[in-house]
Short mmCIF file of C-alpha atoms in Angstrom, two decimals:
data_model
loop_
_atom_site.label_atom_id
_atom_site.label_comp_id
_atom_site.label_asym_id
_atom_site.label_seq_id
_atom_site.Cartn_x
_atom_site.Cartn_y
_atom_site.Cartn_z
CA MET A 14 39.46 163.54 2.80
CA MET A 15 40.16 167.42 2.59
CA ASP A 16 37.39 167.71 5.31
CA ILE A 17 39.20 165.37 7.56
CA CYS A 18 42.33 167.48 7.07
CA TRP A 19 40.53 170.87 7.88
CA LEU A 20 38.86 169.38 11.07
CA CYS A 21 42.44 168.16 12.10
CA VAL A 22 43.87 171.46 11.46
CA GLY A 23 40.90 173.35 13.33
CA LEU A 24 41.51 170.83 16.22
CA ALA A 25 45.10 171.57 16.47
CA VAL A 26 44.27 175.27 16.65
CA ILE A 27 41.82 174.88 19.27
CA ALA A 28 44.18 172.72 21.34
CA VAL A 29 47.18 175.36 20.76
CA TYR A 30 44.69 178.14 22.11
CA LEU A 31 43.48 176.39 25.05
CA LEU A 32 47.22 175.26 25.96
CA THR A 33 48.06 178.83 25.60
CA GLN A 34 44.98 180.16 27.87
CA PHE A 35 46.02 177.27 30.44
CA ILE A 36 49.75 178.55 30.46
CA ARG A 37 48.62 182.18 31.02
CA PHE A 38 46.46 181.23 33.64
CA ILE A 39 49.05 179.31 35.59
CA PHE A 40 50.99 182.67 35.86
CA ALA A 41 48.08 185.06 36.15
CA ASP A 42 47.78 187.35 38.83
CA ALA A 43 44.17 188.79 38.00
CA ASP A 44 41.06 187.81 36.63
CA LEU A 45 41.27 187.26 32.63
CA THR A 46 38.85 190.25 32.12
CA LEU A 47 41.13 192.49 34.11
CA LEU A 48 44.35 191.18 32.47
CA TRP A 49 42.41 191.70 28.98
CA ALA A 50 41.89 195.25 30.20
CA ALA A 51 45.55 195.73 31.15
CA ARG A 52 46.78 194.52 27.83
CA PHE A 53 44.27 195.97 25.53
CA GLY A 54 41.97 198.62 27.20
CA ASN A 55 42.23 202.21 28.35
CA LYS A 56 45.41 203.21 30.26
CA PRO A 57 45.20 204.69 33.61
CA GLU A 58 46.82 207.93 32.74
CA SER A 59 44.41 208.57 29.96
CA LYS A 60 41.27 208.19 32.07
CA LEU A 61 42.47 209.49 35.65
CA ARG A 62 44.66 212.30 35.13
CA GLY A 63 42.98 215.43 36.33
CA LYS A 64 40.35 213.45 38.31
CA VAL A 65 39.52 214.39 41.99
CA VAL A 66 40.01 210.97 44.05
CA TRP A 67 39.06 210.40 47.58
CA ILE A 68 40.83 207.81 49.10
CA THR A 69 39.91 206.47 52.56
CA GLY A 70 42.49 204.41 54.51
CA ALA A 71 45.27 206.46 52.65
CA SER A 72 47.85 206.47 55.34
CA SER A 73 49.50 202.80 54.75
CA GLY A 74 49.08 199.76 52.59
CA ILE A 75 47.11 199.82 49.39
CA GLY A 76 45.86 203.26 50.19
CA GLU A 77 49.21 204.70 50.65
CA GLU A 78 50.21 203.10 47.33
CA LEU A 79 46.89 204.19 45.47
CA SER A 80 47.88 207.89 46.55
CA TYR A 81 51.45 207.65 45.05
CA GLN A 82 50.39 206.14 41.71
CA LEU A 83 47.50 208.47 41.21
CA ALA A 84 49.72 211.37 42.15
CA ALA A 85 52.06 210.45 39.53
CA LEU A 86 49.10 210.17 37.05
CA GLY A 87 48.10 213.55 37.78
CA ALA A 88 44.90 212.90 39.79
CA ARG A 89 44.11 215.31 42.47
CA LEU A 90 43.54 213.80 45.74
CA VAL A 91 41.67 213.53 49.10
CA LEU A 92 43.74 211.78 51.54
CA SER A 93 41.83 210.38 54.64
CA ALA A 94 42.58 208.09 57.57
CA ARG A 95 42.62 208.76 61.31
CA ARG A 96 46.35 209.46 61.75
CA GLU A 97 46.83 213.11 60.33
CA ASN A 98 50.66 212.96 60.82
CA GLU A 99 50.96 209.91 58.41
CA LEU A 100 48.64 211.50 55.85
CA GLU A 101 50.94 214.54 55.94
CA ARG A 102 53.70 212.20 55.37
CA VAL A 103 51.90 210.75 52.28
CA LYS A 104 51.18 214.08 51.01
CA ARG A 105 54.78 215.09 50.90
CA THR A 106 56.03 211.89 49.23
CA CYS A 107 52.95 212.28 46.52
CA LEU A 108 54.41 215.83 45.77
CA GLU A 109 57.93 214.82 45.48
CA ARG A 110 56.72 212.03 43.12
CA SER A 111 54.70 214.17 40.79
CA SER A 112 54.26 217.66 39.35
CA LEU A 113 51.09 218.24 41.63
CA LYS A 114 50.99 221.45 43.84
CA ASP A 115 49.85 221.74 47.42
CA GLY A 116 46.65 222.69 46.57
CA ASP A 117 45.99 219.62 44.51
CA ILE A 118 46.03 217.25 47.66
CA LEU A 119 43.78 217.61 50.53
CA VAL A 120 44.65 215.86 53.62
CA LEU A 121 41.30 215.03 55.32
CA PRO A 122 41.41 213.23 58.54
CA LEU A 123 38.55 210.69 58.83
CA ASP A 124 37.27 208.05 61.25
CA LEU A 125 35.22 205.58 59.49
CA SER A 126 33.66 204.53 62.88
CA ASP A 127 32.45 207.99 63.62
CA ARG A 128 29.52 208.09 61.05
CA ALA A 129 28.32 211.61 62.47
CA SER A 130 31.33 213.19 61.17
CA HIS A 131 31.09 211.97 57.58
CA GLN A 132 28.46 214.45 56.14
CA GLU A 133 30.89 217.40 57.17
CA LYS A 134 33.91 215.63 55.81
CA THR A 135 32.29 215.20 52.24
CA ALA A 136 31.29 219.05 52.37
CA ALA A 137 34.74 219.79 53.16
CA ALA A 138 36.15 217.79 50.13
CA LEU A 139 33.49 219.09 47.74
CA LYS A 140 34.19 222.76 49.18
CA HIS A 141 38.14 222.16 48.41
CA PHE A 142 37.75 220.97 44.78
CA GLY A 143 34.03 221.26 43.83
CA ASP A 144 33.76 217.73 42.71
CA ILE A 145 34.49 214.14 43.46
CA ASP A 146 35.19 212.06 40.58
CA VAL A 147 36.21 208.86 42.21
CA LEU A 148 35.59 207.46 45.69
CA ILE A 149 37.85 204.72 46.97
CA ASN A 150 36.64 202.99 49.85
CA ASN A 151 39.95 201.38 51.21
CA GLY A 152 39.84 202.21 54.81
CA GLY A 153 39.22 199.12 57.22
CA ARG A 154 41.09 196.22 59.23
CA THR A 155 41.17 192.53 59.14
CA GLN A 156 41.21 189.86 61.65
CA ARG A 157 43.47 187.30 63.03
CA SER A 158 41.90 185.11 65.65
CA LEU A 159 39.81 181.75 65.75
CA CYS A 160 36.11 182.30 66.42
CA VAL A 161 35.67 180.12 69.61
CA GLU A 162 38.22 182.80 71.05
CA ALA A 163 37.05 185.97 69.78
CA ASP A 164 34.92 188.50 71.62
CA VAL A 165 31.48 189.46 69.96
CA ASP A 166 32.79 192.97 70.47
CA VAL A 167 35.35 192.19 67.94
CA TYR A 168 32.60 191.42 65.35
CA GLN A 169 30.78 194.47 65.98
CA ALA A 170 33.98 196.74 65.67
CA LEU A 171 34.53 194.75 62.14
CA MET A 172 30.97 195.54 61.06
CA GLU A 173 31.10 199.26 62.30
CA LEU A 174 34.19 200.15 60.75
CA ASN A 175 34.63 197.68 57.31
CA TYR A 176 30.71 197.73 56.35
CA LEU A 177 28.84 200.49 58.00
CA GLY A 178 31.77 203.15 57.64
CA THR A 179 32.24 202.29 54.18
CA VAL A 180 28.19 202.60 53.34
CA SER A 181 28.30 205.65 55.27
CA VAL A 182 30.76 207.46 53.32
CA THR A 183 29.27 206.06 50.01
CA LYS A 184 25.81 207.54 50.93
CA GLN A 185 27.42 210.88 51.43
CA VAL A 186 29.10 211.00 47.96
CA LEU A 187 26.41 209.05 45.77
CA PRO A 188 24.15 212.03 45.84
CA HIS A 189 26.53 214.29 44.44
CA MET A 190 27.42 212.06 41.64
CA ILE A 191 23.84 211.13 40.99
CA ARG A 192 23.46 215.12 40.42
CA ARG A 193 26.07 215.20 38.05
CA GLY A 194 25.37 211.87 36.41
CA SER A 195 28.79 210.37 36.44
CA GLY A 196 31.43 209.23 38.87
CA ILE A 197 33.08 206.05 40.20
CA ILE A 198 32.69 204.40 43.54
CA ALA A 199 35.39 201.61 44.03
CA THR A 200 35.36 199.76 47.25
CA VAL A 201 38.55 197.33 48.36
CA SER A 202 37.10 194.20 49.28
CA SER A 203 39.00 191.09 49.27
CA VAL A 204 38.90 187.57 47.99
CA ALA A 205 37.33 186.72 51.61
CA GLY A 206 34.26 189.01 50.24
CA PHE A 207 33.26 185.86 48.56
CA VAL A 208 35.44 183.05 49.88
CA GLY A 209 35.24 181.31 53.34
CA VAL A 210 38.66 182.27 55.12
CA PRO A 211 39.32 180.61 58.44
CA LEU A 212 40.79 183.21 61.32
CA ALA A 213 38.81 186.01 59.71
CA THR A 214 35.23 184.90 60.51
CA GLY A 215 34.39 188.74 61.27
CA TYR A 216 36.44 190.14 58.62
CA ALA A 217 35.06 187.75 56.00
CA ALA A 218 31.43 188.47 57.08
CA SER A 219 31.89 192.34 57.06
CA LYS A 220 33.26 191.92 53.28
CA HIS A 221 30.57 189.57 52.51
CA ALA A 222 28.50 192.33 53.72
CA VAL A 223 30.23 195.23 51.75
CA GLN A 224 29.96 193.03 48.37
CA GLY A 225 26.29 192.31 48.88
CA PHE A 226 25.43 196.12 49.61
CA PHE A 227 27.62 197.26 46.43
CA ASN A 228 26.38 194.50 43.87
CA SER A 229 22.50 195.52 45.01
CA LEU A 230 23.66 199.16 44.64
CA ARG A 231 24.60 198.76 41.22
CA THR A 232 21.48 197.43 40.04
CA GLU A 233 19.67 200.34 41.71
CA LEU A 234 21.71 202.84 39.23
CA THR A 235 20.97 201.41 36.15
CA ASP A 236 19.43 204.61 35.17
CA TYR A 237 22.80 206.28 35.85
CA PRO A 238 25.26 204.43 33.27
CA ASN A 239 27.98 206.74 34.00
CA ILE A 240 28.29 205.99 37.42
CA THR A 241 30.48 202.95 38.01
CA ILE A 242 30.52 200.76 41.20
CA SER A 243 33.36 198.75 41.24
CA THR A 244 34.47 196.26 43.54
CA VAL A 245 38.13 195.52 44.03
CA CYS A 246 39.10 191.72 45.45
CA PRO A 247 42.51 191.51 46.24
CA GLY A 248 44.06 188.03 47.80
CA PRO A 249 47.31 188.27 49.94
CA VAL A 250 49.26 191.65 49.57
CA ILE A 251 52.20 192.79 51.15
CA SER A 252 51.00 195.74 53.42
CA SER A 253 50.41 196.60 57.29
CA ILE A 254 47.22 195.36 57.29
CA VAL A 255 48.09 192.10 58.96
CA GLN A 256 50.05 194.16 61.80
CA ASN A 257 46.87 196.11 62.54
CA ALA A 258 44.59 193.24 62.42
CA PHE A 259 41.92 192.62 65.10
CA THR A 260 42.75 189.70 67.40
CA GLU A 261 40.69 187.95 69.87
CA GLU A 262 40.12 191.04 72.15
CA LEU A 263 39.76 194.71 71.13
CA GLY A 264 42.84 196.55 71.74
CA LYS A 265 45.04 193.33 71.86
CA PRO A 266 47.64 193.74 68.99
CA VAL A 267 49.08 190.67 66.85
CA ALA A 268 51.70 189.09 68.22
CA THR A 269 53.65 188.62 65.15
CA ALA A 270 52.82 189.57 61.73
CA GLY A 271 55.28 186.84 60.15
CA ASP A 272 56.86 187.16 56.98
CA GLN A 273 54.80 188.93 54.35
CA THR A 274 57.32 188.87 51.34
CA HIS A 275 55.77 185.62 49.83
CA LYS A 276 52.63 187.94 49.11
CA MET A 277 51.70 190.11 46.04
CA SER A 278 53.56 193.37 45.56
CA THR A 279 51.51 196.38 46.82
CA GLU A 280 52.54 198.21 43.56
CA ARG A 281 51.35 195.61 41.19
CA CYS A 282 48.00 195.20 42.80
CA VAL A 283 47.25 199.07 43.04
CA TYR A 284 48.53 199.12 39.20
CA LEU A 285 45.80 196.49 38.36
CA THR A 286 43.21 198.38 40.31
CA LEU A 287 43.68 201.54 38.48
CA VAL A 288 43.54 199.64 35.27
CA GLY A 289 40.26 198.40 36.39
CA LEU A 290 38.95 201.78 37.31
CA ALA A 291 40.03 203.14 33.90
CA ASN A 292 38.19 200.43 32.10
CA HIS A 293 35.04 200.43 34.44
CA VAL A 294 35.71 196.90 35.58
CA LYS A 295 32.67 195.86 37.74
CA GLU A 296 34.52 193.50 39.92
CA MET A 297 38.26 192.55 39.94
CA TRP A 298 40.10 189.37 41.36
CA ILE A 299 43.62 190.53 42.16
CA ALA A 300 45.85 187.46 43.39
CA GLU A 301 48.39 185.26 42.77
CA GLN A 302 48.20 181.61 42.45
CA PRO A 303 46.76 179.57 43.92
CA PHE A 304 44.66 182.26 45.43
CA LEU A 305 43.17 183.18 41.86
CA LEU A 306 42.36 179.63 41.02
CA PHE A 307 40.26 179.58 44.24
CA CYS A 308 38.41 182.48 43.00
CA TYR A 309 37.48 180.56 39.84
CA LEU A 310 36.75 177.33 41.89
CA TRP A 311 34.60 179.22 44.38
CA GLN A 312 32.54 180.93 41.57
CA TYR A 313 31.96 177.90 39.30
CA THR A 314 32.67 174.60 41.04
CA PRO A 315 31.79 175.30 44.96
CA THR A 316 31.67 171.40 45.76
CA LEU A 317 35.41 171.18 44.87
CA ALA A 318 36.26 174.49 46.18
CA TRP A 319 34.76 173.40 49.69
CA TYR A 320 36.94 170.63 49.68
CA LEU A 321 40.08 172.35 49.06
CA THR A 322 39.05 175.25 51.43
CA ASN A 323 38.82 172.58 54.06
CA VAL A 324 42.38 171.02 53.49
CA LEU A 325 44.23 174.40 53.12
CA GLY A 326 42.08 176.46 55.82
CA LYS A 327 43.12 173.42 58.10
CA LYS A 328 47.00 174.31 57.01
CA ARG A 329 46.08 178.11 57.67
CA VAL A 330 45.03 177.55 61.14
CA GLN A 331 48.09 175.53 61.71
CA ASN A 332 50.40 178.18 60.28
CA PHE A 333 48.58 180.67 62.80
CA LYS A 334 49.14 178.52 65.71
CA ALA A 335 52.88 178.08 64.74
CA GLY A 336 53.64 181.78 64.75
CA VAL A 337 54.19 182.23 61.15
CA ASP A 338 51.96 183.95 58.76
CA ALA A 339 48.65 182.73 58.13
CA ASP A 340 49.00 182.65 54.38
CA SER A 341 52.58 181.17 53.99
CA ALA A 342 54.01 177.70 53.97
CA TYR A 343 50.83 176.01 52.60
CA PHE A 344 52.83 173.57 51.20
CA SER A 345 55.59 172.88 53.52
CA LYS A 346 55.97 172.32 57.59
CA PRO A 347 56.06 175.69 59.34
CA LYS A 348 58.55 176.00 61.91
CA VAL A 349 57.34 175.91 65.57
CA LYS A 350 56.90 179.26 67.41
CA THR A 351 59.66 179.76 69.88
CA THR A 352 59.44 181.88 72.99
#
């Protein structure tokens, strides 16, 4: 009789635990490993203060917010993007929000597509600071167009920028980290790096390529345990990435970016990213529901994931054709675009 009572108690404890985890998952905005690190792991300020961090795509969106939060932590920064005037604006804001001095932030204009310039840019960063502790590959562009309407030139541009540009900068910085035996290379990929995403066939392909490259590189560096290769996979986040997206033709702007307010805040996404870097998390899924659920389904139940992706993917295309943001109104009827 006593054994039966203890068994009931044990089952009750397990049931309460599973229910608690289920409720946590419903409200989660990142994978459970990352959320555990956020609660119990190293704090970003304890691990990133004083580090030299090179951020590509630093002039807007996630890259801009990374600059602000890292500056507040006391990290020294190399800010890169194509638009030098925007980088100077970001630098001024970083100085206003931190105790950093002018020399602690280097504005280093960079075009990821101009791979011939990457050696010179890396040398300039090393000359200024002497070291690069962290490289954050954040630069890139997304896509909003149907495959049947998109020029092949768009696909080439996406691969040149998102994949080959990122690989090129990484290859310039990696030998320096190997010589010193430590460093972090973090790459902002996307949930689209391992999930099929309609309207972004070229973008998803470039991000799949990025993740294949860095997953393979990580295994090549097992002799250098103090070099961390980290991949960041955000879901929909408030940023200017949609406004700057490739469409069906090179040079053709997005007609309307739609309302972005339903997406995860950039501040939260960046904070979780920095938590992951401070704790050497190899891959981070950062997304609100239902996008986080999709990450787990694609990882563990691909057959179910394919079915749901087809259902919601159809809705995404409908949203796009109706002129609203592609990631909004999944469960309501979008208003028809008016001219």
